[in-house]
Short mmCIF file of N, CA, C and O in Angstrom, two decimals:
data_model
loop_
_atom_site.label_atom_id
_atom_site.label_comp_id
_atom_site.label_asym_id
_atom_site.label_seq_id
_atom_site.Cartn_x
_atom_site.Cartn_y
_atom_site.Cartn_z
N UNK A 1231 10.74 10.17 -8.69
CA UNK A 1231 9.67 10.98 -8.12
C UNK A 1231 9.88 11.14 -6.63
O UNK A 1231 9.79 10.17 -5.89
N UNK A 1232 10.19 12.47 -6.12
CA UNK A 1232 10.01 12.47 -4.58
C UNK A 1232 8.43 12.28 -4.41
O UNK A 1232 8.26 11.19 -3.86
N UNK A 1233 7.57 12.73 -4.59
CA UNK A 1233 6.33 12.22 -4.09
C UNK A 1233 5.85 11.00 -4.98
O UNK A 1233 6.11 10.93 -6.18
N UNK A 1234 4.95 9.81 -4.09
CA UNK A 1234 4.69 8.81 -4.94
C UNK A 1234 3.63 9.48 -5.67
O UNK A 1234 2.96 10.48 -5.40
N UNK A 1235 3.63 8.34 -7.09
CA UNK A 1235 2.82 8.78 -8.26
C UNK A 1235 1.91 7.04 -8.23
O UNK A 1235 2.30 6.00 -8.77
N UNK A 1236 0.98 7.19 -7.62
CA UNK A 1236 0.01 5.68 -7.78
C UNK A 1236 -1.11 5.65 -8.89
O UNK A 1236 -2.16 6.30 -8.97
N UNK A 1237 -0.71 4.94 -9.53
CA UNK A 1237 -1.59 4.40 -11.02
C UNK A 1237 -1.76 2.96 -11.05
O UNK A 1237 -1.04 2.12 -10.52
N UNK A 1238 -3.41 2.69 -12.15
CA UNK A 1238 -3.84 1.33 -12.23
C UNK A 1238 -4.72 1.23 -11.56
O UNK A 1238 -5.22 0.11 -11.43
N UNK A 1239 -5.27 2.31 -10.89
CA UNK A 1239 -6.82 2.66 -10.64
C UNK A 1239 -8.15 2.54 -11.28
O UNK A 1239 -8.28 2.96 -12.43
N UNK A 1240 -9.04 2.07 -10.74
CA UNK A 1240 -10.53 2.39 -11.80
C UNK A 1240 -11.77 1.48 -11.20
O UNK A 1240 -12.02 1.37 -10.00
N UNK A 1241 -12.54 0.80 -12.37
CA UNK A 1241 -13.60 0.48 -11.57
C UNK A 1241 -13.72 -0.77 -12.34
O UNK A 1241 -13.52 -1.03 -13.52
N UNK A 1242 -14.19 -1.62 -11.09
CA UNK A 1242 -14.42 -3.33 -11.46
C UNK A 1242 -15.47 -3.63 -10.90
O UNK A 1242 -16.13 -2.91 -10.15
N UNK A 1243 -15.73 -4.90 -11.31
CA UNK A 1243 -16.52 -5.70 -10.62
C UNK A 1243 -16.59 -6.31 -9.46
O UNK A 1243 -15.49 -5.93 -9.07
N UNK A 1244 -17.03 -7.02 -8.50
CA UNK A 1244 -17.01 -7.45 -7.36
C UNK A 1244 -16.60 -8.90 -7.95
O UNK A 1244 -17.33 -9.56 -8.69
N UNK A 1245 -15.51 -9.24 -7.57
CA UNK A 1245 -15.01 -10.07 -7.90
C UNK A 1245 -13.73 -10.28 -8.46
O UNK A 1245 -12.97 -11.25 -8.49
N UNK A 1246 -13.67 -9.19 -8.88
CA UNK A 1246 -12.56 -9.15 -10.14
C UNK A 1246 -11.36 -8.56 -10.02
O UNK A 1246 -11.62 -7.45 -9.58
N UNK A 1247 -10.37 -8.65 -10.12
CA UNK A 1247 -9.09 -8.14 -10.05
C UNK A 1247 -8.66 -6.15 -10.74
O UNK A 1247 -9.27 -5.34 -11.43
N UNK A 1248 -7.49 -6.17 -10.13
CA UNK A 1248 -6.52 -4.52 -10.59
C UNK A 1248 -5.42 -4.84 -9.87
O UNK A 1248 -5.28 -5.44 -8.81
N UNK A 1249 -4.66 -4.33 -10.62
CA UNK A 1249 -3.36 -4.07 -10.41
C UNK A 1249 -2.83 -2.46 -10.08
O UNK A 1249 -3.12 -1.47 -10.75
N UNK A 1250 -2.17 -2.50 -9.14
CA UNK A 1250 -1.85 -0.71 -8.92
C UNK A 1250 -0.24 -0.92 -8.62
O UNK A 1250 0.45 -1.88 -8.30
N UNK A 1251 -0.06 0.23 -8.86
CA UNK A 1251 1.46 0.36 -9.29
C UNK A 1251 1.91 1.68 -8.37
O UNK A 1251 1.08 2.42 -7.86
N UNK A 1252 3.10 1.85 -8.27
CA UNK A 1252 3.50 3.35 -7.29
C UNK A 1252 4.83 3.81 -7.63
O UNK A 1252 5.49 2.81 -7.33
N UNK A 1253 5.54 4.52 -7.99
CA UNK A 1253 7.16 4.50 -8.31
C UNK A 1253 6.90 5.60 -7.23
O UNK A 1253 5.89 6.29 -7.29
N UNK A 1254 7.68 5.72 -6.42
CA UNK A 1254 8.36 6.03 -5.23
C UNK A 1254 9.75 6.69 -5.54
O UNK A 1254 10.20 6.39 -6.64
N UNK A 1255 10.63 7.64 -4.67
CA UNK A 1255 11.77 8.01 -4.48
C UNK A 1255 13.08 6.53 -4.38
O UNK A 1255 13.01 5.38 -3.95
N UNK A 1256 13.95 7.18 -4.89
CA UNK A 1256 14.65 5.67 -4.49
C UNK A 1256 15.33 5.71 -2.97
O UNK A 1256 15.74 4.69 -2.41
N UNK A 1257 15.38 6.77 -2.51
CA UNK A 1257 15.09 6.73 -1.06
C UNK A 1257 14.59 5.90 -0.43
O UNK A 1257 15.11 4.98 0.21
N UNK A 1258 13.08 6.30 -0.65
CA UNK A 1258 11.92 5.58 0.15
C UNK A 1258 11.42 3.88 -0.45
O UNK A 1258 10.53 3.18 0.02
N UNK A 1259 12.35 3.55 -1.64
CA UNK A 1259 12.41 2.59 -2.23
C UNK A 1259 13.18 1.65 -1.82
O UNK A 1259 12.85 0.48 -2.04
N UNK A 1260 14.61 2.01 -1.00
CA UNK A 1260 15.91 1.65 -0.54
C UNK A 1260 16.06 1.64 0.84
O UNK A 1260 16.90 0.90 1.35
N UNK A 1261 15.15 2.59 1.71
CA UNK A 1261 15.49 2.94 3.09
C UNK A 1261 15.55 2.11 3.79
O UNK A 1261 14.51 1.48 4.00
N UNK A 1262 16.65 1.76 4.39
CA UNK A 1262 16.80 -0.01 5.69
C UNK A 1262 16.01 0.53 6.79
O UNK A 1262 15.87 1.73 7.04
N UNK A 1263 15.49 -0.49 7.46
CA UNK A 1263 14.70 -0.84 8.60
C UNK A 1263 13.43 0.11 8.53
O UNK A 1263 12.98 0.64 9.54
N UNK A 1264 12.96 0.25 7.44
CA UNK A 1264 11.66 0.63 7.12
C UNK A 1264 10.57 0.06 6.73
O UNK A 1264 10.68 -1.11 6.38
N UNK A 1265 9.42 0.60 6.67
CA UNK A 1265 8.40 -0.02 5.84
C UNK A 1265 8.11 0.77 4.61
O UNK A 1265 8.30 1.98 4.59
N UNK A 1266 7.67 0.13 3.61
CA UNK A 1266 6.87 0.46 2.39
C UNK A 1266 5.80 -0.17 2.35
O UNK A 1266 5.89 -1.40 2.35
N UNK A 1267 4.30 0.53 2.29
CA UNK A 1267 3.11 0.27 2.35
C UNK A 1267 2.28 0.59 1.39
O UNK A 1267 2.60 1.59 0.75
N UNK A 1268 1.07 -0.08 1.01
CA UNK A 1268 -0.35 0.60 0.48
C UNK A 1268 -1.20 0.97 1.67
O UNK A 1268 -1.24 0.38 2.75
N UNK A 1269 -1.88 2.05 1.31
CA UNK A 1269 -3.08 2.35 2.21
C UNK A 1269 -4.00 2.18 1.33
O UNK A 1269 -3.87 1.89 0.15
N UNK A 1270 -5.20 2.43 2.11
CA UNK A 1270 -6.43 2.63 1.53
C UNK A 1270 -7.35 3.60 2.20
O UNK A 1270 -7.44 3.61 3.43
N UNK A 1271 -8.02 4.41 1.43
CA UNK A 1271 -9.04 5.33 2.80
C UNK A 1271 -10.18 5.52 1.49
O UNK A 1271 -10.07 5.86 0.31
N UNK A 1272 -11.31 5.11 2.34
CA UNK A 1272 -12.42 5.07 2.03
C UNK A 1272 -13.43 6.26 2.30
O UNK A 1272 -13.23 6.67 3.45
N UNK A 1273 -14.16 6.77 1.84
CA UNK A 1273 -14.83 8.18 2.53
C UNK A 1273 -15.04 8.11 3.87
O UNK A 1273 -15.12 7.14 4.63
N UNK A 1274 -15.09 9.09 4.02
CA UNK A 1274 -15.24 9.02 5.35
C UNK A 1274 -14.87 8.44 6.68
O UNK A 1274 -15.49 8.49 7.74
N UNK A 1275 -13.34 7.71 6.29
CA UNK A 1275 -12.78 6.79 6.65
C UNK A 1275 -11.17 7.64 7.46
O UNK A 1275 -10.76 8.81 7.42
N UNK A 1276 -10.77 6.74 7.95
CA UNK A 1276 -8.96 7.02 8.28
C UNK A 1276 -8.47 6.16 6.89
O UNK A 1276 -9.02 5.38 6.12
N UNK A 1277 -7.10 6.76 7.01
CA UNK A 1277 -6.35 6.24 5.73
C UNK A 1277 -5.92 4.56 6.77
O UNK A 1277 -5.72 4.63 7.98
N UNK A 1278 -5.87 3.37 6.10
CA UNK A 1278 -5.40 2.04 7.16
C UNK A 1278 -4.72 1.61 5.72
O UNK A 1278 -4.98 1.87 4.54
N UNK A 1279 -3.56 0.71 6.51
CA UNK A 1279 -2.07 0.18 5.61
C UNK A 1279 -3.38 -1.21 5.26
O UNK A 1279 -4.31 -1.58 5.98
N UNK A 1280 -3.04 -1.58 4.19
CA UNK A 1280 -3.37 -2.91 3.86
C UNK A 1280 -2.46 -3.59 3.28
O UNK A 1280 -2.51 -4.81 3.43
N UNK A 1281 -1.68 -3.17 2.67
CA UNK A 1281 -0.41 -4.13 2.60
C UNK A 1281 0.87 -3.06 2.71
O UNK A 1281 1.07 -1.88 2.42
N UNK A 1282 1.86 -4.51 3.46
CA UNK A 1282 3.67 -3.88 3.38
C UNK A 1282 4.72 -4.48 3.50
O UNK A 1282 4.96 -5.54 4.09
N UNK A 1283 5.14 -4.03 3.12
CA UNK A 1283 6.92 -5.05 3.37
C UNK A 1283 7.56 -4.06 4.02
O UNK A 1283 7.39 -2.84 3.95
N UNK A 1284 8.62 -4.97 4.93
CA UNK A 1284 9.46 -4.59 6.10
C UNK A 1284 10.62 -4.62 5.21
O UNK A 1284 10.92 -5.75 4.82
N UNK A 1285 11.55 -3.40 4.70
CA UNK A 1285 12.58 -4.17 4.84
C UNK A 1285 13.92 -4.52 4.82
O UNK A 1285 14.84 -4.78 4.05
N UNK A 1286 13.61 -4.41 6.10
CA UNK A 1286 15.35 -5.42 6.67
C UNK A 1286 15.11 -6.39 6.39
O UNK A 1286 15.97 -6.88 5.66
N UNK A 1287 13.76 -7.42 6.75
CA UNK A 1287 13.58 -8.58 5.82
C UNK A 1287 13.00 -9.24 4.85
O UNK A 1287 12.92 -10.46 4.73
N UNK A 1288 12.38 -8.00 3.82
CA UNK A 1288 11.47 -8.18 2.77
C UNK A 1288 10.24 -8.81 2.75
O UNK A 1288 9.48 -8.89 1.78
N UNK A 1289 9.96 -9.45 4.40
CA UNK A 1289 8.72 -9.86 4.35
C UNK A 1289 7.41 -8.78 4.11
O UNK A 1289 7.44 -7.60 4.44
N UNK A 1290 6.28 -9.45 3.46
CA UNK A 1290 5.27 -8.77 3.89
C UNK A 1290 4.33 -8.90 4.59
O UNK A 1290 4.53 -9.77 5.43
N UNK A 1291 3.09 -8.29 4.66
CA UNK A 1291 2.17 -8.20 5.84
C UNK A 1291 0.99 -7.59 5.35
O UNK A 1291 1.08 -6.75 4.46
N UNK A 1292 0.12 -7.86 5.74
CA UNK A 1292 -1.58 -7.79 5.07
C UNK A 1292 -2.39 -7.78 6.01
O UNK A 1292 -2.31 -8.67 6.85
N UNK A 1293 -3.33 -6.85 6.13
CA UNK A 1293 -4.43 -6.24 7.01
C UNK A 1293 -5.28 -7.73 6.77
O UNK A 1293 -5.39 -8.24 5.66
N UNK A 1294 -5.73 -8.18 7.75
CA UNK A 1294 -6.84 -9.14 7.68
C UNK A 1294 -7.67 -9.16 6.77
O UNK A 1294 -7.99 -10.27 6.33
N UNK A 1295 -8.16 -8.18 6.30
CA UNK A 1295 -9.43 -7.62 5.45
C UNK A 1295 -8.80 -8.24 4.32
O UNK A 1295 -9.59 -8.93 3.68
N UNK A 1296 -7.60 -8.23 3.85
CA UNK A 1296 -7.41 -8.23 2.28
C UNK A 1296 -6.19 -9.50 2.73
O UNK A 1296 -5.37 -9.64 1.82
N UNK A 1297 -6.04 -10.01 3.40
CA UNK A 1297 -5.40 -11.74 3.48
C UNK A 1297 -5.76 -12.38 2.13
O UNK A 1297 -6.90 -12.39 1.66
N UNK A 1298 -4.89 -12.79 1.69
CA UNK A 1298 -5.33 -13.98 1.03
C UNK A 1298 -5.55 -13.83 -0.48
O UNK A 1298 -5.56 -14.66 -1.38
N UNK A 1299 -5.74 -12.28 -0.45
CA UNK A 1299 -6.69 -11.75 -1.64
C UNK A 1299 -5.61 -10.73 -2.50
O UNK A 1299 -5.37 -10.79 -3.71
N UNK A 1300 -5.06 -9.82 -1.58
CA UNK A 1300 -3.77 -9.18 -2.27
C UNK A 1300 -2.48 -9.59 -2.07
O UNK A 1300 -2.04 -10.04 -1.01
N UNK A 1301 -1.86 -9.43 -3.11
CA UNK A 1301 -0.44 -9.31 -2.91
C UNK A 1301 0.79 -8.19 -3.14
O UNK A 1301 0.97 -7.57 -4.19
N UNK A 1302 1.43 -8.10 -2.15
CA UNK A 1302 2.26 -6.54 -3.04
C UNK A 1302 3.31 -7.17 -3.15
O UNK A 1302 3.58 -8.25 -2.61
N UNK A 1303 4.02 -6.48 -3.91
CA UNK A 1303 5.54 -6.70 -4.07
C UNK A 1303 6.29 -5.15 -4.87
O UNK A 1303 5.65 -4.21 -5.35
N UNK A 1304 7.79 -5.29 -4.81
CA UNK A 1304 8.52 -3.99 -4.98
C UNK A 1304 9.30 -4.50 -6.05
O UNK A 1304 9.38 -5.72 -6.18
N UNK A 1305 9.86 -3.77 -6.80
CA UNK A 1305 10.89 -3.54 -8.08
C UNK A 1305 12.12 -2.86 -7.23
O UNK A 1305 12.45 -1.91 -7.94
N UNK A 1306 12.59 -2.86 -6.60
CA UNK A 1306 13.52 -2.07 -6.49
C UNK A 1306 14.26 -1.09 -7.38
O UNK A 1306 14.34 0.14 -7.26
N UNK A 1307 14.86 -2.00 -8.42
CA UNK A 1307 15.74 -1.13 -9.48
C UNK A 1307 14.83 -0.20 -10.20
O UNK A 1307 15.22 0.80 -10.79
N UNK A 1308 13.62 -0.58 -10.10
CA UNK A 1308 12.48 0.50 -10.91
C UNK A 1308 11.77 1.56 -9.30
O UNK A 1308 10.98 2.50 -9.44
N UNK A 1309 12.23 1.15 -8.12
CA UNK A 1309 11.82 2.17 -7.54
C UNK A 1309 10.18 2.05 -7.61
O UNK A 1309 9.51 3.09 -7.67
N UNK A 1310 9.59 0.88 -7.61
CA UNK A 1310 8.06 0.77 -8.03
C UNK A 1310 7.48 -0.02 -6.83
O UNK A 1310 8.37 -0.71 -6.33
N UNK A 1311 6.40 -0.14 -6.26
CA UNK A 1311 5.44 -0.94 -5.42
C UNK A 1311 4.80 -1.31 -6.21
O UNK A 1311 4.64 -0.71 -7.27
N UNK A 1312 4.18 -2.58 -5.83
CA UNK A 1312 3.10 -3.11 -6.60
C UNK A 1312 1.71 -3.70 -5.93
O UNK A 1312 1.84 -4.42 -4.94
N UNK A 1313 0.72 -3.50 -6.29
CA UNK A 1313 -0.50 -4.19 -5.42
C UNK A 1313 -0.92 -5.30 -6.43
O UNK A 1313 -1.14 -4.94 -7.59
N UNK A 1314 -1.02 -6.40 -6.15
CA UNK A 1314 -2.36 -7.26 -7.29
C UNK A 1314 -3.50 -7.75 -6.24
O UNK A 1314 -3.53 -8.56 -5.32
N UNK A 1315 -4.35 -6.95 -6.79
CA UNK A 1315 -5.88 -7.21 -5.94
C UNK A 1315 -6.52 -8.16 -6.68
O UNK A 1315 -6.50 -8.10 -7.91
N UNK A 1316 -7.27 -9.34 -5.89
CA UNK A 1316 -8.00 -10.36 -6.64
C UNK A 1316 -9.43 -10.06 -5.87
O UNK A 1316 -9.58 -9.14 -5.06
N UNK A 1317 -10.33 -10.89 -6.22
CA UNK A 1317 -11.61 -11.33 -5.59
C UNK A 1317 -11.79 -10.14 -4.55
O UNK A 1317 -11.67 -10.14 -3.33
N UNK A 1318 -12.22 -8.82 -5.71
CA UNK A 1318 -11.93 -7.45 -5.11
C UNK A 1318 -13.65 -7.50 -4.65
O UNK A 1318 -14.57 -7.69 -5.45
N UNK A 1319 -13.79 -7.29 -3.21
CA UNK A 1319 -15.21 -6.96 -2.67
C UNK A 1319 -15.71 -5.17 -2.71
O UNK A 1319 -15.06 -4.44 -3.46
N UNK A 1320 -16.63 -4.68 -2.05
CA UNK A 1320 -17.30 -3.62 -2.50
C UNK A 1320 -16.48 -2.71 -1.75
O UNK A 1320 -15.97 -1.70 -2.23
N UNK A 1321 -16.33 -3.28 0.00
CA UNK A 1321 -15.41 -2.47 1.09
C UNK A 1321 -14.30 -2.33 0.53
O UNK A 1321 -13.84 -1.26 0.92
N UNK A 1322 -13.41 -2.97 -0.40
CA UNK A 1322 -12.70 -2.56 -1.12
C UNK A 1322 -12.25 -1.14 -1.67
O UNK A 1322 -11.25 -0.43 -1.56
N UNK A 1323 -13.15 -1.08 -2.15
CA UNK A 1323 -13.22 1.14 -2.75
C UNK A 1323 -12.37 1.28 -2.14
O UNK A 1323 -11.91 0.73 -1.14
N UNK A 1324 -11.99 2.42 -3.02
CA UNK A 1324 -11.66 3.47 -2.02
C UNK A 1324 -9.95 4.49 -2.91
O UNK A 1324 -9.53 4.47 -4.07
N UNK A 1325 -9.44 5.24 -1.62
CA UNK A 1325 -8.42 5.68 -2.71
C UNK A 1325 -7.25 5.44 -2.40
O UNK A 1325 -6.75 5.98 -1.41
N UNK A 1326 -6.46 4.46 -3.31
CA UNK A 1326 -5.55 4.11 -2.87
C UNK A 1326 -4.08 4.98 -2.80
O UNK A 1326 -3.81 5.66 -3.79
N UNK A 1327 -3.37 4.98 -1.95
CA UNK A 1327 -1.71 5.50 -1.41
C UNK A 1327 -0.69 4.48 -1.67
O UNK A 1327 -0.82 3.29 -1.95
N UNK A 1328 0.61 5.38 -1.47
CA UNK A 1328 1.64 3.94 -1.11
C UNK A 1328 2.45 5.18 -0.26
O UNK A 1328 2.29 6.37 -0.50
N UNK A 1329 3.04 4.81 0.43
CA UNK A 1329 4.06 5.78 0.92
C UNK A 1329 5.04 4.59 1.82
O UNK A 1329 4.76 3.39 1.90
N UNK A 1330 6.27 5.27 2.47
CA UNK A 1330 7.12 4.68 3.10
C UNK A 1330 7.09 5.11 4.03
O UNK A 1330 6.41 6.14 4.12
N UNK A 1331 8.09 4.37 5.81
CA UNK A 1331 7.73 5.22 6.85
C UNK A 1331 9.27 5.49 7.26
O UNK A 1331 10.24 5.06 6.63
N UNK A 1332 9.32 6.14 8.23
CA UNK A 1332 10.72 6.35 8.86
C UNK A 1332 11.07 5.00 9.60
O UNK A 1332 10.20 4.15 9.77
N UNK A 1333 12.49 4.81 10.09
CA UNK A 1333 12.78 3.79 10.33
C UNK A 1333 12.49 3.31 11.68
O UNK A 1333 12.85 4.03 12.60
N UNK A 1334 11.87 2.16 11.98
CA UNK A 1334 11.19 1.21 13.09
C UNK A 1334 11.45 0.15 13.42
O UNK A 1334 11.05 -0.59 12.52
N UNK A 1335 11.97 -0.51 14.32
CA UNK A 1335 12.36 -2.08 14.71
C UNK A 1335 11.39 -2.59 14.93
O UNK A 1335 11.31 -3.71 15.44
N UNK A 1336 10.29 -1.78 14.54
CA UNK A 1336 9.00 -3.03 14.59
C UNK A 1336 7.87 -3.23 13.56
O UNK A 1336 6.82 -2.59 13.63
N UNK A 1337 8.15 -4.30 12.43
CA UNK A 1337 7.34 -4.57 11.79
C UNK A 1337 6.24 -4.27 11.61
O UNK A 1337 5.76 -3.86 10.54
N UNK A 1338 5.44 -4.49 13.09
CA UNK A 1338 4.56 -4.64 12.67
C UNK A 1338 3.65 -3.07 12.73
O UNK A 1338 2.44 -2.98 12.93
N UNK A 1339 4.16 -2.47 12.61
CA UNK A 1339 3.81 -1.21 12.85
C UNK A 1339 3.96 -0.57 11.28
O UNK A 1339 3.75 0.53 10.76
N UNK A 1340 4.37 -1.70 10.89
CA UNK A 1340 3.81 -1.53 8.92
C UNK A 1340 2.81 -1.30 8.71
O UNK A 1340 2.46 -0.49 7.85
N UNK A 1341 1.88 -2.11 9.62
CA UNK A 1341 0.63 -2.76 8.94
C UNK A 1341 -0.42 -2.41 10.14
O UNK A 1341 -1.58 -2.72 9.86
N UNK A 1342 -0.21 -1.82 11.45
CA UNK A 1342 -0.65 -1.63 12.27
C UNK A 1342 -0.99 -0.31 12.43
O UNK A 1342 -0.56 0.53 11.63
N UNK A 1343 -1.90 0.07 13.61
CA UNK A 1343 -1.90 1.85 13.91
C UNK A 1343 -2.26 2.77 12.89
O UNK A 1343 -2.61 2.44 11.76
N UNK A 1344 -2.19 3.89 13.28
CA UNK A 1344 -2.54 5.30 12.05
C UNK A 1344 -1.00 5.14 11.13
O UNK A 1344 0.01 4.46 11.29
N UNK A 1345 -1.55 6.36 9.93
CA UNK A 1345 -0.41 6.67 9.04
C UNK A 1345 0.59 7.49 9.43
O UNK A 1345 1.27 8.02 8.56
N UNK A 1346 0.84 7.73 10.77
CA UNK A 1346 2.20 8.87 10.90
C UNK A 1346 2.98 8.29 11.03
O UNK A 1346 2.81 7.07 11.06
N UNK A 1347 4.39 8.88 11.19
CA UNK A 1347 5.61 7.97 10.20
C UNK A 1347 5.47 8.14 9.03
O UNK A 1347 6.13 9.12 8.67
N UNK A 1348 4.82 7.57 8.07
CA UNK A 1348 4.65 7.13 6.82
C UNK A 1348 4.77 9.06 6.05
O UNK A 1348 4.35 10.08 6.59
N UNK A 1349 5.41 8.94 4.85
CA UNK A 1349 5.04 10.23 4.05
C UNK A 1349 6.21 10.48 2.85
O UNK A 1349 7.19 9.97 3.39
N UNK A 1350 6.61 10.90 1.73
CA UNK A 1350 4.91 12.01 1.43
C UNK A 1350 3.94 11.18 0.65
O UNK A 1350 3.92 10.04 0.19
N UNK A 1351 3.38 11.90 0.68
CA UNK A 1351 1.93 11.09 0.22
C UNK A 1351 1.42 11.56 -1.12
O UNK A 1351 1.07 12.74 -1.12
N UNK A 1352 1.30 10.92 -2.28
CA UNK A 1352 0.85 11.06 -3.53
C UNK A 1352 -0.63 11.44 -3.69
O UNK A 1352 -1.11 11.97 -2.69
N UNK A 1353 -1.42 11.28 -4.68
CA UNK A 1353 -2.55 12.04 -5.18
C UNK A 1353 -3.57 10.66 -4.87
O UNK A 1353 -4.79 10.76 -4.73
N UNK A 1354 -2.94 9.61 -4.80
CA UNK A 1354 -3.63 7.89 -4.73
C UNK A 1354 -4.35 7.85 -6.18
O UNK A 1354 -4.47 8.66 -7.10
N UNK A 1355 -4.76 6.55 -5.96
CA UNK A 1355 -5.45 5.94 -7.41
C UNK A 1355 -7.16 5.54 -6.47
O UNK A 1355 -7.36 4.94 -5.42
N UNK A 1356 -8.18 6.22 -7.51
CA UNK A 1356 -8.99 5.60 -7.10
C UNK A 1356 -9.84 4.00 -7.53
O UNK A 1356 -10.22 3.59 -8.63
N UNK A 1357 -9.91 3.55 -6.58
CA UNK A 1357 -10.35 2.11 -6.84
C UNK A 1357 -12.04 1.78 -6.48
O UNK A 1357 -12.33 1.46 -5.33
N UNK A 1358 -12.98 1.88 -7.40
CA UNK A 1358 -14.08 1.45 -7.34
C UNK A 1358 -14.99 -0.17 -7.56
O UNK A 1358 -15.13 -0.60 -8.70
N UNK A 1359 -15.22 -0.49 -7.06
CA UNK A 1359 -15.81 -1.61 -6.81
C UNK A 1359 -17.73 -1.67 -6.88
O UNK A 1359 -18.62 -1.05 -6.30
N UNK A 1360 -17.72 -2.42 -7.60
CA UNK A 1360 -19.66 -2.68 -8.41
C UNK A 1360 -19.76 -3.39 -8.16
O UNK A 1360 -18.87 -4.24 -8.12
N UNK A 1361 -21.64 -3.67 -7.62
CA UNK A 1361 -21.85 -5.28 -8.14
C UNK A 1361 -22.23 -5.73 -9.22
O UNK A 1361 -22.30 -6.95 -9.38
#
């Protein structure tokens, strides 16, 4: 897929877990000294990275908000991102992205700042959250 395709969207409970998924270009799956990210944008909101991996060194990196609580990880050979959301809160919502960015010697600019750099950008999965 040149544009990402993000699925595993829907609606939970406050509390409760989803899994979201993204197959990506193998480009933007492969690209050195890049990032691969999730966003999230909430109505009325800016789109903000909540999780990413860098990678030249496969680490990742997590918006404060969702520390602790998500984890992503990549498939490479499948060209896939992955989110696992746990102890999903209400600020949570919202519609989720994945995209990749152009190449940066600085990490943290994964997980930092607006979305430019980053593209193209898929249709997202929406993620709803109840109490």
């Amino acid at each position: 897929a040149v544009v990402p395709v993000e699925s595993g969207g829907g609606s939970v409970q406050a509390g409760g877990s989803l899994s979201l998924s993204c197959v990506v270009s193998e480009y933007t799956a492969r690209s050195p000294n890049s990032c691969v990210a999730w966003f999230r944008q909430a109505p009325g909101k800016e789109r903000e990275a909540v999780a990413a991996i860098y990678t030249p060194t496969g680490n990742t990196l997590y918006a404060t908000s969702v520390k602790g609580r998500f984890t992503m990880s990549q498939d490479t050979a499948k060209n896939t991102l992955y989110l696992q959301m746990n102890s999903l809160k209400f600020e949570d919502g919202g519609m989720y992205y994945c995209s990749g960015s152009r190449p940066t010697p600085d990490p943290e600019r994964c997980i930092r700042g607006d979305d430019s750099g980053f593209g193209p950008w898929g249709q997202g999965t929406q993620v709803t959250v109840v109490s």
